[in-house]
XYZ file of C-alpha atoms in Angstrom:
242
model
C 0.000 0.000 0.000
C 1.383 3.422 -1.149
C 1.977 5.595 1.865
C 0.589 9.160 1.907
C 2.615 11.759 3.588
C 2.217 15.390 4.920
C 5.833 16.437 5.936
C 7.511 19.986 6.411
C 10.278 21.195 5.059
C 11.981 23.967 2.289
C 12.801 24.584 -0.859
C 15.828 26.342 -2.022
C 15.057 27.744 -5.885
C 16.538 30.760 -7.800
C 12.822 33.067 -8.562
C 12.545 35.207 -11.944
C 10.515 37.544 -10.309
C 8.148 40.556 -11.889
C 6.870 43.697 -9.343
C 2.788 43.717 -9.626
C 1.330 46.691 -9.780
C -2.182 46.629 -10.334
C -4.903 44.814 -8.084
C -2.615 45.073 -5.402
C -3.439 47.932 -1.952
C -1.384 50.861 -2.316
C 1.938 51.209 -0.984
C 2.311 47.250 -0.838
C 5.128 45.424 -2.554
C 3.927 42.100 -4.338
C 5.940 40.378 -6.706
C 5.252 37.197 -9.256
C 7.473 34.235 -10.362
C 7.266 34.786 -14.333
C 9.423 31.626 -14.616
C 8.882 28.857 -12.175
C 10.624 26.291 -14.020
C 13.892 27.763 -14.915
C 15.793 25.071 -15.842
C 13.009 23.135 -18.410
C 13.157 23.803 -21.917
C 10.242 21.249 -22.689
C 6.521 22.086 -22.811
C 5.346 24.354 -20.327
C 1.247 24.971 -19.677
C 0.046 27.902 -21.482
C -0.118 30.959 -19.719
C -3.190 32.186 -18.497
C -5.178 34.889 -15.985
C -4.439 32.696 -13.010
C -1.409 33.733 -11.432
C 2.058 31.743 -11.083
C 3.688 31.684 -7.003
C 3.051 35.114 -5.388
C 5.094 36.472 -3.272
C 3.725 39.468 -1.097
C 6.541 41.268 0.744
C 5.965 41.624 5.032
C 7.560 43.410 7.416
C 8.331 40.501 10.021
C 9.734 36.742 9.019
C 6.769 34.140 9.703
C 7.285 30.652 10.952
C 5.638 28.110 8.741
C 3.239 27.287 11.609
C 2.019 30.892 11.782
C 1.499 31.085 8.372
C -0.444 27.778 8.119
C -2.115 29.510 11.390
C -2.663 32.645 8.839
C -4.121 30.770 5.813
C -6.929 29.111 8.173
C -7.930 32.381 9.383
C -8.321 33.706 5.786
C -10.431 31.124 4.408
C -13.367 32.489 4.753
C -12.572 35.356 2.866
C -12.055 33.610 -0.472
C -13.386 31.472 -3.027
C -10.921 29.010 -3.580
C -8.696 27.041 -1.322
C -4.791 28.246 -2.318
C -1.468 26.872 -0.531
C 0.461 29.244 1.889
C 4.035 29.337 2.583
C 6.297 31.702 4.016
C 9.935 32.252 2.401
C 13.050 34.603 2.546
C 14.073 36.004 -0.947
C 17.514 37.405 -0.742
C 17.587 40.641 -2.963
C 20.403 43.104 -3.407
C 22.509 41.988 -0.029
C 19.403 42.040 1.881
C 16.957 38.960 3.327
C 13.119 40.258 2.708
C 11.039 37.770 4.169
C 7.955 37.014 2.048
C 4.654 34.859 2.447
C 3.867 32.916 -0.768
C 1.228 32.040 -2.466
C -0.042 29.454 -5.178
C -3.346 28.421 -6.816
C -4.484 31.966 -6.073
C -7.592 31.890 -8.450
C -6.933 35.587 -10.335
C -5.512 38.761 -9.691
C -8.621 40.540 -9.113
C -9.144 39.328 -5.811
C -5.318 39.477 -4.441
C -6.259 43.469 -2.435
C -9.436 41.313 -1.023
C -6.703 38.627 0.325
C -4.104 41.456 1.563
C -7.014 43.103 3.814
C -7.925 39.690 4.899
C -4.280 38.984 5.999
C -3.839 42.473 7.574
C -7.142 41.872 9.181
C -5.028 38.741 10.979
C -2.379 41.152 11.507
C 0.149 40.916 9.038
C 1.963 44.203 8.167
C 3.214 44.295 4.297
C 6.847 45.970 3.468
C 6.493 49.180 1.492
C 8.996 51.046 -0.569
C 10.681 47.964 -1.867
C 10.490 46.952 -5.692
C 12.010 43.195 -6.307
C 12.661 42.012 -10.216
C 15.110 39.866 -11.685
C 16.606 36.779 -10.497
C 15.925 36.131 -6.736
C 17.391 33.427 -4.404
C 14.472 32.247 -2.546
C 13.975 29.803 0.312
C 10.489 28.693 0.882
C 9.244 26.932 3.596
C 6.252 25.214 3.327
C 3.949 21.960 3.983
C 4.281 18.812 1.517
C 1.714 16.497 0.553
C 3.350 13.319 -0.513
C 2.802 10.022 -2.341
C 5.683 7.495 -1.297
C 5.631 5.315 -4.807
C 9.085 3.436 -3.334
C 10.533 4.132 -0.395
C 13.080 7.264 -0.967
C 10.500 8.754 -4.264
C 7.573 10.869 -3.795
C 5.314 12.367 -6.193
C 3.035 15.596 -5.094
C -0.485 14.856 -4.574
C -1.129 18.375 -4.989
C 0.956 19.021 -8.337
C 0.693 17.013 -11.148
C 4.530 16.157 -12.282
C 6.506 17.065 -9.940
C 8.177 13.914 -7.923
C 10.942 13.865 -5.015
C 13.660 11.738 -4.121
C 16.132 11.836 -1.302
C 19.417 12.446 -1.661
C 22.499 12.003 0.196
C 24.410 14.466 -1.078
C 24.070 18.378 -0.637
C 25.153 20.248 -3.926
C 26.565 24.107 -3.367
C 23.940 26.212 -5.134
C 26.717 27.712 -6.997
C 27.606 24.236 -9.071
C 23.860 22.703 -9.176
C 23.070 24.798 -12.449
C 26.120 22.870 -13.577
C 25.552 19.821 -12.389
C 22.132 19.957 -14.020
C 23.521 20.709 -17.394
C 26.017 17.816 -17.201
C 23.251 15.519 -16.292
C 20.961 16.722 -19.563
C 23.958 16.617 -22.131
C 25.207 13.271 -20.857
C 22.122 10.836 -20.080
C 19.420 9.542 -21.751
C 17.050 11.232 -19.073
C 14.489 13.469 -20.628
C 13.599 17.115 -20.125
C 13.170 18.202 -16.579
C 13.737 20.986 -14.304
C 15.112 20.211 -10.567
C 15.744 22.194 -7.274
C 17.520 21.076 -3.826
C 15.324 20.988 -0.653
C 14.833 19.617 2.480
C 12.282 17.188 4.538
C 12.253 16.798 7.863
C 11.211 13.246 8.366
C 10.676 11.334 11.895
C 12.364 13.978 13.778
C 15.214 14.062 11.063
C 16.605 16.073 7.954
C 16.885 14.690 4.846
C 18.092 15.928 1.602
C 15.758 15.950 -0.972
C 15.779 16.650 -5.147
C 12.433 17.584 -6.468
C 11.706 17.762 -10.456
C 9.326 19.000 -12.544
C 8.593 17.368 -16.388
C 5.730 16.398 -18.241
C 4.805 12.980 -17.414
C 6.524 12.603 -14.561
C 6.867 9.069 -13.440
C 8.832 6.545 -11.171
C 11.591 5.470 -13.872
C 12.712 9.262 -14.194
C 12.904 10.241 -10.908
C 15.467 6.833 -10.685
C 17.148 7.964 -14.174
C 17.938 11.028 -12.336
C 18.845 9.914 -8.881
C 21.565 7.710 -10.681
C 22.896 10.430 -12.687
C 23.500 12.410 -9.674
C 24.909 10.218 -7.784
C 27.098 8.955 -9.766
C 28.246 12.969 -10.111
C 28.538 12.737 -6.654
C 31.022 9.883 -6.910
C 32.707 11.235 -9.025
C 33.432 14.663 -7.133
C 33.917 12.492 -3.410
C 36.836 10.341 -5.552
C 38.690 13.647 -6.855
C 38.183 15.043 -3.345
C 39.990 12.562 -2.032
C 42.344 12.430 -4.727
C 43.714 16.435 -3.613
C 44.158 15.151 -0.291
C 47.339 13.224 -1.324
């Protein structure tokens, strides 16, 4: 029987982010992901009016639990059920915090879901425009299919799929790694970031990925590339000690 999971833990993503400046309160700062899957150059859903991750800029840092607190609060002032998270974008030298947002239902109601949230409290950053690449850090609550033990897929997002990891990749090499892995395997298209569970009172490292179709033999056509990358880099490590 396939186990079904709810786990916390974090992503750790570079955003292409876009200010928003309409249907938004005045003075607020609220920005969009305009490309959520950087690194996948297969065949992305259309675009349409319903808006990619949102990210609405606050004064304080939230702990996930608050912000789960938050989006139970807020329910009753919206149509549709969306998925909370809070996250630290670092921008310019600086660490914004951030609450995101997903499955928001259109941008016409997004001033109706800032007075709801300052209703609850929550005090939004002013005076603060964020564009371009972003490294973000979001924190949020997972809702897992185990398939094998060690893969996931997302019971909330179709193809996306998770699978721990053993090895923790420097953000600045993982855009390389990811290239080696697409020019040198038979693996198809996909987009991956690094994350983290925390599982029966313990970390692990996870990859996530994102391609059409996403199924069990990818996710292991991927795990093997990277480690044997890994391998690779722990021998030549070793090797420099000498």
């Amino acid at each position: 029987m396939k186990a079904l999971l709810k786990v916390c833990g974090s992503i750790t993503k570079v955003e292409m982010l876009s200010p928003l400046k309409s249907h938004i309160q005045a003075n607020t700062c609220v920005a969009e992901a305009t490309l959520p899957y950087a690194h996948y150059y297969g065949q992305l859903p259309q675009k349409n009016a319903q808006p990619n991750s949102i990210f609405l800029l606050v004064k304080k840092f939230y702990f996930l639990e608050e912000i789960l607190a938050l989006s139970q609060s807020v329910e009753k002032c919206l149509l549709d059920k969306i998925n909370f998270a809070t996250a630290i974008l670092n921008f310019n030298g600086k660490q914004i915090p951030a609450v995101r947002i997903k499955f928001f239902p259109d941008y016409n109601q997004l001033a109706n879901l800032q007075s709801c949230l300052q209703n609850e409290g929550m005090e939004f950053l002013t005076g603060t425009d964020i564009s371009g690449n972003v490294h973000a850090r979001i924190h949020k609550l997972f809702d897992l299919e185990e398939v094998e033990p060690g893969f996931y897929f997302d019971r909330q997002e179709t193809n996306k799929g998770y699978f721990l990891h053993n090895h923790r990749i420097p953000a600045q090499k993982f855009e390389t790694v990811l290239t080696t892995i697409r020019n040198n395997s038979s693996c198809k298209l996909f987009d991956a970031v690094q994350g983290k569970f925390i599982m029966d009172g313990a970390v692990k490292e996870f990859i996530r990925v994102f391609a059409e179709g996403m199924n069990l033999d990818l996710m292991k056509c991927i795990q093997e590339q990277f480690n044997k990358l890994a391998e690779v880099h722990k021998i030549k490590k070793m090797s420099s000690a000498f």
